[in-house]
Amino acid sequence: MAVTIKSKREIELMRESCKRLEYVHNKLGELIRPGISTYEINKIGDRLIREQEGIPNFLDYNGYPASICVSVNEEVVHGIPKKERILEEGDIVSLDAGLIYKGYHSDAARTYAVGRISSEVQQLVERTRQSFFEGIRFAREGCHLHDISNAIDDYISQFGYGIVEDLVGHGIGTKLHEDPQIPNFRQRRKGVLLKAGMTLAIEPMINLGRSDVEWLDDDWTVVTEDGLPSAHYENTVLITKGDPEILTLGNW
Ligand code: MF3
Ligand code: CO
């Protein structure tokens, strides 16, 4: 399938979907503290999405059983919320959330510190976020898709972190996952030429240790093989004729 170019009307709907998701994320961020369960975060997130007139796009996606992915420490992505999983001081927690508004999907992820965390892990979280911004310097008409991938890799590799290769970013629009796939590690090919009107979910997943990951027996939770922590940062981005618009990050 080819990469879709959104019309003016579709871009407006993407903006609206993403704005509503950003609101949900900001509210969820305020909840993060020792003592809250991952179940509670999902419950409140699901309610916030619906209050925003959104439909949770993760719920029932290939059987995923929740609206928010909540991944703690060595869990990379797709953690399943649970009553027994209580956040503790020193943890990091990644919240991945998305919604559908008037047929248009939005997708974004943030990693938070729970109380005080080690400076080593704090740096991992900050650099994972920064790698997204390094990547989107190339999210411009006329650049190639893999310029983004290579920029993320170049930035991250200097720290010796492991870049997750088994999961990638993606196009987004009337479906959660559209073409193209967006790797966060160096590519030999250039990838597609970027054009105004493309909407991309760019989402580096970065491990403190090695890049290898495995799946838990729940068939969803992705964890680092070495058990070291992992961070995730994602926004839905619009390619324009000028600077990219980060739709899930307050251009409002
Ligand atoms: N943000 C995730 C992604 O882009 C979506 C979670 S998949 C789900 O792949 F199944 F958990 F919903
Ligand atoms: Co995504």
CSV table of C-alpha atoms and ligand atoms in Angstrom, one decimal:
chain,number,residue,atom,x,y,z
A,1,MET,CA,0.0,0.0,0.0
A,2,ALA,CA,1.2,3.5,-0.8
A,3,VAL,CA,1.7,6.3,1.7
A,4,THR,CA,-1.5,8.3,1.9
A,5,ILE,CA,-1.5,12.1,1.5
A,6,LYS,CA,-4.1,13.8,3.6
A,7,SER,CA,-6.4,16.5,2.1
A,8,LYS,CA,-6.9,19.8,3.8
A,9,ARG,CA,-10.1,18.5,5.4
A,10,GLU,CA,-8.4,15.3,6.6
A,11,ILE,CA,-5.5,17.3,8.1
A,12,GLU,CA,-8.0,19.3,10.1
A,13,LEU,CA,-9.5,16.1,11.4
A,14,MET,CA,-6.0,14.7,12.2
A,15,ARG,CA,-5.3,17.9,14.1
A,16,GLU,CA,-8.5,17.6,16.1
A,17,SER,CA,-7.9,14.0,16.9
A,18,CYS,CA,-4.3,14.7,18.0
A,19,LYS,CA,-5.3,17.7,20.1
A,20,ARG,CA,-7.8,15.6,22.0
A,21,LEU,CA,-5.2,12.9,22.6
A,22,GLU,CA,-2.7,15.4,23.8
A,23,TYR,CA,-5.3,16.5,26.4
A,24,VAL,CA,-5.7,12.9,27.5
A,25,HIS,CA,-1.9,12.4,27.8
A,26,ASN,CA,-1.5,15.6,29.8
A,27,LYS,CA,-4.2,14.5,32.3
A,28,LEU,CA,-2.6,11.0,32.6
A,29,GLY,CA,0.8,12.5,33.2
A,30,GLU,CA,-0.6,14.3,36.3
A,31,LEU,CA,-1.6,10.9,37.8
A,32,ILE,CA,1.8,9.4,37.8
A,33,ARG,CA,2.9,8.8,41.4
A,34,PRO,CA,4.0,5.9,43.6
A,35,GLY,CA,1.0,3.8,44.7
A,36,ILE,CA,-1.2,4.1,41.6
A,37,SER,CA,-1.9,0.8,39.7
A,38,THR,CA,-1.5,0.5,35.9
A,39,TYR,CA,-5.1,-0.7,35.9
A,40,GLU,CA,-6.2,2.7,37.4
A,41,ILE,CA,-4.2,4.6,34.7
A,42,ASN,CA,-6.0,2.6,32.0
A,43,LYS,CA,-9.4,3.1,33.5
A,44,ILE,CA,-9.0,6.8,33.8
A,45,GLY,CA,-7.4,7.0,30.3
A,46,ASP,CA,-10.3,5.1,28.8
A,47,ARG,CA,-12.8,7.5,30.4
A,48,LEU,CA,-10.8,10.6,29.3
A,49,ILE,CA,-10.7,9.4,25.7
A,50,ARG,CA,-14.5,8.9,25.7
A,51,GLU,CA,-15.1,12.2,27.4
A,52,GLN,CA,-13.1,13.7,24.5
A,53,GLU,CA,-15.6,12.0,22.1
A,54,GLY,CA,-12.9,9.7,21.0
A,55,ILE,CA,-12.9,5.9,20.5
A,56,PRO,CA,-10.0,4.1,22.1
A,57,ASN,CA,-8.2,2.6,19.0
A,58,PHE,CA,-5.9,0.2,21.0
A,59,LEU,CA,-8.8,-1.6,22.7
A,60,ASP,CA,-9.5,-4.9,20.9
A,61,TYR,CA,-6.8,-4.1,18.3
A,62,ASN,CA,-5.7,-7.6,17.4
A,63,GLY,CA,-7.2,-8.6,20.7
A,64,TYR,CA,-5.2,-6.1,22.9
A,65,PRO,CA,-7.3,-5.9,26.1
A,66,ALA,CA,-7.0,-2.2,27.2
A,67,SER,CA,-7.2,1.3,25.9
A,68,ILE,CA,-3.8,2.5,27.2
A,69,CYS,CA,-0.5,0.5,27.0
A,70,VAL,CA,1.2,0.9,30.4
A,71,SER,CA,4.8,-0.4,30.4
A,72,VAL,CA,7.0,-0.4,33.5
A,73,ASN,CA,10.8,-0.4,33.6
A,74,GLU,CA,12.1,-3.4,31.5
A,75,GLU,CA,8.7,-3.5,29.7
A,76,VAL,CA,9.3,-1.7,26.3
A,77,VAL,CA,5.8,-1.4,25.0
A,78,HIS,CA,2.3,-3.0,25.0
A,79,GLY,CA,2.3,-3.6,28.8
A,80,ILE,CA,-1.2,-4.8,29.9
A,81,PRO,CA,-2.7,-2.8,32.8
A,82,LYS,CA,-3.2,-4.8,36.0
A,83,LYS,CA,-4.7,-4.2,39.4
A,84,GLU,CA,-1.7,-5.8,41.1
A,85,ARG,CA,0.9,-3.7,39.2
A,86,ILE,CA,1.5,-0.8,41.5
A,87,LEU,CA,3.9,1.9,40.5
A,88,GLU,CA,6.8,2.4,43.0
A,89,GLU,CA,9.3,5.2,43.6
A,90,GLY,CA,12.2,4.8,41.2
A,91,ASP,CA,10.2,3.1,38.4
A,92,ILE,CA,9.8,4.5,35.0
A,93,VAL,CA,6.5,4.1,33.2
A,94,SER,CA,5.6,4.5,29.5
A,95,LEU,CA,2.1,5.4,28.6
A,96,ASP,CA,1.1,4.8,25.0
A,97,ALA,CA,-2.4,6.1,24.0
A,98,GLY,CA,-4.4,6.7,20.9
A,99,LEU,CA,-7.9,7.6,19.9
A,100,ILE,CA,-10.2,7.8,16.8
A,101,TYR,CA,-12.0,11.1,16.3
A,102,LYS,CA,-14.4,11.3,13.3
A,103,GLY,CA,-12.6,8.4,11.7
A,104,TYR,CA,-9.1,9.7,12.2
A,105,HIS,CA,-6.5,8.1,14.4
A,106,SER,CA,-4.0,9.7,16.7
A,107,ASP,CA,-1.1,8.0,18.6
A,108,ALA,CA,1.4,9.2,21.1
A,109,ALA,CA,3.6,7.9,24.0
A,110,ARG,CA,5.4,9.4,26.9
A,111,THR,CA,7.7,7.9,29.5
A,112,TYR,CA,7.5,9.3,33.1
A,113,ALA,CA,9.6,9.0,36.2
A,114,VAL,CA,7.8,7.7,39.3
A,115,GLY,CA,9.1,9.9,42.1
A,116,ARG,CA,12.9,10.1,42.1
A,117,ILE,CA,14.8,7.9,39.7
A,118,SER,CA,18.5,7.2,39.1
A,119,SER,CA,20.3,9.8,37.0
A,120,GLU,CA,21.3,7.0,34.6
A,121,VAL,CA,17.7,6.2,33.9
A,122,GLN,CA,16.7,9.8,33.9
A,123,GLN,CA,19.2,10.4,31.1
A,124,LEU,CA,17.8,7.5,29.1
A,125,VAL,CA,14.3,9.0,29.3
A,126,GLU,CA,15.5,12.4,28.3
A,127,ARG,CA,17.6,11.2,25.4
A,128,THR,CA,14.8,9.0,24.1
A,129,ARG,CA,12.7,12.1,23.9
A,130,GLN,CA,15.5,14.1,22.3
A,131,SER,CA,16.0,11.4,19.7
A,132,PHE,CA,12.5,12.0,18.4
A,133,PHE,CA,13.4,15.7,18.0
A,134,GLU,CA,16.7,14.8,16.2
A,135,GLY,CA,14.7,12.6,13.9
A,136,ILE,CA,12.0,15.1,13.0
A,137,ARG,CA,14.7,17.6,11.8
A,138,PHE,CA,14.3,15.5,8.7
A,139,ALA,CA,10.5,15.2,8.7
A,140,ARG,CA,10.3,17.6,5.8
A,141,GLU,CA,9.1,17.6,2.2
A,142,GLY,CA,12.1,16.6,0.1
A,143,CYS,CA,13.8,14.5,2.7
A,144,HIS,CA,13.7,10.8,2.6
A,145,LEU,CA,12.0,8.7,5.3
A,146,HIS,CA,15.2,7.0,6.4
A,147,ASP,CA,16.9,10.4,7.0
A,148,ILE,CA,14.7,10.3,10.1
A,149,SER,CA,15.7,6.8,11.1
A,150,ASN,CA,19.4,7.6,10.6
A,151,ALA,CA,19.2,10.8,12.6
A,152,ILE,CA,17.7,8.9,15.5
A,153,ASP,CA,20.3,6.2,15.3
A,154,ASP,CA,23.2,8.7,15.0
A,155,TYR,CA,22.0,10.6,18.1
A,156,ILE,CA,21.3,7.5,20.3
A,157,SER,CA,24.3,5.4,19.3
A,158,GLN,CA,26.8,7.9,20.9
A,159,PHE,CA,25.4,6.8,24.3
A,160,GLY,CA,25.8,3.1,23.7
A,161,TYR,CA,22.0,2.4,24.2
A,162,GLY,CA,20.2,-0.4,22.4
A,163,ILE,CA,17.7,0.8,19.8
A,164,VAL,CA,14.7,-1.6,19.5
A,165,GLU,CA,14.6,-3.0,16.0
A,166,ASP,CA,11.6,-5.4,16.3
A,167,LEU,CA,9.1,-2.5,16.5
A,168,VAL,CA,8.9,0.6,14.4
A,169,GLY,CA,6.9,3.8,13.8
A,170,HIS,CA,4.3,4.0,11.1
A,171,GLY,CA,2.0,6.1,8.9
A,172,ILE,CA,-1.3,6.9,10.5
A,173,GLY,CA,-4.7,8.3,9.3
A,174,THR,CA,-8.0,6.4,8.8
A,175,LYS,CA,-6.1,3.4,10.1
A,176,LEU,CA,-3.8,3.2,13.2
A,177,HIS,CA,-1.0,1.6,11.2
A,178,GLU,CA,-0.5,2.8,7.6
A,179,ASP,CA,2.5,2.7,5.4
A,180,PRO,CA,5.3,3.5,5.7
A,181,GLN,CA,7.1,1.6,8.5
A,182,ILE,CA,9.5,3.9,10.3
A,183,PRO,CA,12.6,2.2,11.8
A,184,ASN,CA,14.5,3.9,14.5
A,185,PHE,CA,17.8,2.5,13.4
A,186,ARG,CA,20.2,3.0,10.5
A,187,GLN,CA,18.9,2.0,7.0
A,188,ARG,CA,20.9,1.3,3.8
A,189,ARG,CA,18.1,2.5,1.5
A,190,LYS,CA,16.8,6.0,1.5
A,191,GLY,CA,13.1,5.2,2.0
A,192,VAL,CA,10.2,7.0,0.5
A,193,LEU,CA,10.4,10.7,-0.4
A,194,LEU,CA,8.5,12.7,2.1
A,195,LYS,CA,5.7,14.9,0.9
A,196,ALA,CA,3.4,17.5,2.5
A,197,GLY,CA,0.2,15.9,3.8
A,198,MET,CA,1.8,12.7,5.1
A,199,THR,CA,1.1,11.9,8.7
A,200,LEU,CA,3.6,9.8,10.6
A,201,ALA,CA,3.8,8.3,14.1
A,202,ILE,CA,7.5,8.5,15.0
A,203,GLU,CA,8.3,6.5,18.1
A,204,PRO,CA,11.8,5.7,19.2
A,205,MET,CA,12.0,2.8,21.7
A,206,ILE,CA,15.4,2.9,23.4
A,207,ASN,CA,16.9,0.4,25.9
A,208,LEU,CA,19.5,1.2,28.5
A,209,GLY,CA,21.3,-2.0,27.7
A,210,ARG,CA,21.1,-4.2,24.6
A,211,SER,CA,18.6,-3.8,21.8
A,212,ASP,CA,17.2,-7.4,22.1
A,213,VAL,CA,13.6,-7.8,23.2
A,214,GLU,CA,11.2,-10.7,23.8
A,215,TRP,CA,7.5,-11.2,24.2
A,216,LEU,CA,5.9,-12.4,27.5
A,217,ASP,CA,3.5,-15.3,27.6
A,218,ASP,CA,0.6,-12.8,27.6
A,219,ASP,CA,1.5,-12.4,23.9
A,220,TRP,CA,1.6,-8.6,24.2
A,221,THR,CA,4.1,-7.3,26.7
A,222,VAL,CA,7.5,-6.6,25.0
A,223,VAL,CA,10.4,-6.7,27.5
A,224,THR,CA,14.1,-6.2,27.2
A,225,GLU,CA,16.0,-9.5,27.1
A,226,ASP,CA,18.6,-8.3,29.6
A,227,GLY,CA,16.0,-6.9,32.0
A,228,LEU,CA,17.3,-3.3,31.9
A,229,PRO,CA,14.9,-0.4,31.5
A,230,SER,CA,13.5,0.9,28.3
A,231,ALA,CA,11.9,4.3,27.3
A,232,HIS,CA,9.5,5.3,24.6
A,233,TYR,CA,8.5,8.6,23.1
A,234,GLU,CA,6.0,9.1,20.3
A,235,ASN,CA,4.1,11.8,18.5
A,236,THR,CA,1.9,12.0,15.5
A,237,VAL,CA,3.6,14.4,13.0
A,238,LEU,CA,2.4,16.2,9.9
A,239,ILE,CA,4.8,16.7,7.0
A,240,THR,CA,4.3,20.2,5.5
A,241,LYS,CA,6.1,22.3,2.9
A,242,GLY,CA,8.0,23.9,5.9
A,243,ASP,CA,8.6,22.8,9.4
A,244,PRO,CA,6.9,19.6,10.6
A,245,GLU,CA,3.8,20.0,12.8
A,246,ILE,CA,3.9,17.9,15.9
A,247,LEU,CA,0.2,17.3,16.1
A,248,THR,CA,0.2,15.7,19.5
A,249,LEU,CA,2.4,18.4,21.0
A,250,GLY,CA,0.5,21.7,21.3
A,251,ASN,CA,0.8,23.7,18.1
A,252,TRP,CA,-2.5,25.0,19.3
B,1,MF3,N1,1.2,2.9,19.7
B,1,MF3,C1,1.2,1.5,19.4
B,1,MF3,C2,1.7,1.3,18.0
B,1,MF3,O1,1.9,2.2,17.3
B,1,MF3,C3,-0.2,1.0,19.5
B,1,MF3,C4,-0.4,-0.1,20.4
B,1,MF3,S1,-0.8,-1.5,19.7
B,1,MF3,C5,-2.0,-2.1,20.7
B,1,MF3,O2,1.9,0.2,17.7
B,1,MF3,F1,-2.4,-3.2,20.2
B,1,MF3,F2,-1.6,-2.2,21.9
B,1,MF3,F3,-3.0,-1.3,20.7
B,2,CO,CO,2.5,4.1,17.3
